[in-house]
Short mmCIF file of C-alpha atoms and ligand atoms in Angstrom, two decimals:
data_model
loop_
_atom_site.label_atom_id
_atom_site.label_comp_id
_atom_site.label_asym_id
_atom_site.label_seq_id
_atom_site.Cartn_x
_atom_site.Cartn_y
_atom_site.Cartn_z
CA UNK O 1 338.59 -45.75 79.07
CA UNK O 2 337.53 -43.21 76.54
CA UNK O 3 333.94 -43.36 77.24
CA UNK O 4 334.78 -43.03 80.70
CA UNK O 5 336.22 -39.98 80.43
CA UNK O 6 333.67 -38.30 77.67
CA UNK O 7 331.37 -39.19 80.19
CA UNK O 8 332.76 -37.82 83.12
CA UNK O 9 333.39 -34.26 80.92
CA UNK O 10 329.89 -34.39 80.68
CA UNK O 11 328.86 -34.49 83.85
CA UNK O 12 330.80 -31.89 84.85
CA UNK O 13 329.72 -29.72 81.92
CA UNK O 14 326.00 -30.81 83.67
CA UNK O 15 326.64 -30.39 87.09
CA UNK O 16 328.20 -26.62 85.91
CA UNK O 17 324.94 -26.08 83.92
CA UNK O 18 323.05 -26.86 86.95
CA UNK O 19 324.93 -25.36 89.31
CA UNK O 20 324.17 -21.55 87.12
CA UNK O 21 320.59 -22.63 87.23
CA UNK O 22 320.86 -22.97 90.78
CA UNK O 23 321.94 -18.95 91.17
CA UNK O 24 320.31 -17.78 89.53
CA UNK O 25 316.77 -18.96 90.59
CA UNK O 26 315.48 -16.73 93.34
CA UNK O 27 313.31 -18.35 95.72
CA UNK O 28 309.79 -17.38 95.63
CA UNK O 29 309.37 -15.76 98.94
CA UNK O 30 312.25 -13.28 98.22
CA UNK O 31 310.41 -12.28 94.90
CA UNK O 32 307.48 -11.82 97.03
CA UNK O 33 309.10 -9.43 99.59
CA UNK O 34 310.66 -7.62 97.11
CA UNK O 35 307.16 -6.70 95.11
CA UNK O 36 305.76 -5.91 98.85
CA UNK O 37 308.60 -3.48 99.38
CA UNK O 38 308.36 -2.06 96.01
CA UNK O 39 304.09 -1.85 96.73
CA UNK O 40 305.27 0.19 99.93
CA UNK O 41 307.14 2.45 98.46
CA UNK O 42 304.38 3.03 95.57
CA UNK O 43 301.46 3.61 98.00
CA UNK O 44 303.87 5.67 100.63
CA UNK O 45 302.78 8.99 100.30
CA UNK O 46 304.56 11.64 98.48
CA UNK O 47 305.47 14.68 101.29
CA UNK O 48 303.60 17.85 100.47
CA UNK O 49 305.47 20.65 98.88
CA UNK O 50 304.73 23.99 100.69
CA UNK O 51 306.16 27.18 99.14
CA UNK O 52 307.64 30.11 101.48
CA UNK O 53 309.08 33.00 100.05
CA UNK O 54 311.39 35.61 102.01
CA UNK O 55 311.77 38.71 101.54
CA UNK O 56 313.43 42.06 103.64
CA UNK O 57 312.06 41.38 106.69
CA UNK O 58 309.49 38.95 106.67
CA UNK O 59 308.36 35.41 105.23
CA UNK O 60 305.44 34.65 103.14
CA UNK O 61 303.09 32.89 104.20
CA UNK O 62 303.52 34.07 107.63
CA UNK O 63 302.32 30.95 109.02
CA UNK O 64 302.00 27.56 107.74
CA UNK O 65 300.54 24.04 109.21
CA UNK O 66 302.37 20.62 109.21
CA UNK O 67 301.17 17.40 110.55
CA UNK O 68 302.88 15.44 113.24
CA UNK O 69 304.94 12.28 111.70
CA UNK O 70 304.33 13.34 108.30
CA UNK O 71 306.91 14.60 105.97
CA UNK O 72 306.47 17.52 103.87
CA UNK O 73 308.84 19.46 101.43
CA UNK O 74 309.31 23.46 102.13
CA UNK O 75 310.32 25.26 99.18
CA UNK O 76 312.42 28.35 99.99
CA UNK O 77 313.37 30.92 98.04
CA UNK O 78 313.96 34.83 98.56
CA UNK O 79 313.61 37.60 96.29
CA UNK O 80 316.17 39.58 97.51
CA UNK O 81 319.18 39.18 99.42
CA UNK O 82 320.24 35.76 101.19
CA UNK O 83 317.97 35.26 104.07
CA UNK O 84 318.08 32.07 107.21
CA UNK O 85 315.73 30.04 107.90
CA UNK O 86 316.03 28.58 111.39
CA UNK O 87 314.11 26.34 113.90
CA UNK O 88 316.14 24.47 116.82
CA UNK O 89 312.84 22.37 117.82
CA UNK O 90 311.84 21.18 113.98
CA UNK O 91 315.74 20.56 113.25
CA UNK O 92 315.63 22.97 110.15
CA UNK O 93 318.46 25.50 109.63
CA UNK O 94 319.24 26.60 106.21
CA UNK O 95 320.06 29.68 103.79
CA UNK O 96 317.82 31.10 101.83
CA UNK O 97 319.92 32.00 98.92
CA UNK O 98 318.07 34.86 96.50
CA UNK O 99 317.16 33.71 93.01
CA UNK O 100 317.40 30.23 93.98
CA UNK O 101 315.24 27.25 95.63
CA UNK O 102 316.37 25.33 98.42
CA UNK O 103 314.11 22.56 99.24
CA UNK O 104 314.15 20.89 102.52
CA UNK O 105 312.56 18.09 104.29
CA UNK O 106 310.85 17.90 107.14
CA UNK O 107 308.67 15.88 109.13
CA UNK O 108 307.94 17.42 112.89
CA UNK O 109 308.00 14.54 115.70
CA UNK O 110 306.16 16.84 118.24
CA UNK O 111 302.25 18.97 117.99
CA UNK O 112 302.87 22.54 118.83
CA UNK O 113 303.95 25.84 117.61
CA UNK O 114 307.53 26.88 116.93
CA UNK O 115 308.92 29.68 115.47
CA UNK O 116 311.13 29.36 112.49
CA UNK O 117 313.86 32.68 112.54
CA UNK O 118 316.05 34.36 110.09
CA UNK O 119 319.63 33.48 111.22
CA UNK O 120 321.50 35.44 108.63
CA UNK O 121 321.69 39.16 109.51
CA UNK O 122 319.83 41.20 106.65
CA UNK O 123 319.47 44.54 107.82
CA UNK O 124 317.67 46.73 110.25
CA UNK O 125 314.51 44.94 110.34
CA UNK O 126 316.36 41.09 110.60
CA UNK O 127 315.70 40.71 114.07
CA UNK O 128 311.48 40.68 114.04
CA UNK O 129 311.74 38.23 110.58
CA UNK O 130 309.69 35.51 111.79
CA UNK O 131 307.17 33.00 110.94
CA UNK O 132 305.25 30.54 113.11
CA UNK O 133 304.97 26.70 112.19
CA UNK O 134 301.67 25.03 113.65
CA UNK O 135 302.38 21.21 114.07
CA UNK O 136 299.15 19.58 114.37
CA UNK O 137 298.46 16.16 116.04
CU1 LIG K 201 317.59 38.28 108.55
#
């Protein structure tokens, strides 16, 4: 009777043990799509950075090129008062706050070329502050 039941503790202190093992052993094949997704990521490629400065009444560079599908980083910032920084087509509209940088991501679904506006009056000159975005195939 006493062996019976030392026995049976110890199965069940087994079967627990087993059952733990059992969780926490991750099949193979998920290990192996988890290094392919983490590969992915490593290889994607990291979006280019282009800087564009604004100033009373224009933005520098005047014109910039982007590829089609890929995603690229602008880098705003304005040396003077807030500026806008708008563009229905690529989807961008942002502030340009002076002595600050706003980043912002974008990655243009169509070729073409678009204008990208100041939004945010800024004075006399506001409504010619322009710059052209190529979008290249
Ligand atoms: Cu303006």
């Amino acid at each position: 009777m006493k062996t019976k039941t030392i026995n049976k503790i110890v199965s069940t202190i087994l079967l627990a043990g087993i059952c733990e093992i059992g969780l926490a052993f991750v099949p193979p094949a998920v290990n192996l799509a988890r290094a392919q997704q983490a590969a992915n990521a490593a290889t994607e490629p990291t979006p280019k950075v282009i800087e564009i400065s604004a100033k009373k009444f224009e933005f520098s560079p005047s014109q910039i090129t982007l590829k089609k599908g890929e995603p690229a980083i602008l880098r705003l910032t304005s040396s003077d008062r807030v500026h806008g920084f708008m563009s229905k087509p690529l989807k961008i509209d942002t502030d340009i706050a002076a002595g600050k940088t706003t980043d912002i991501a974008v990655t243009p679904d169509s070729a073409g070329d678009f204008t990208v506006i100041c939004d945010h009056y800024c004075g006399t000159g506001h409504g010619n502050m322009k710059m052209k975005v190529s979008v290249v195939e």
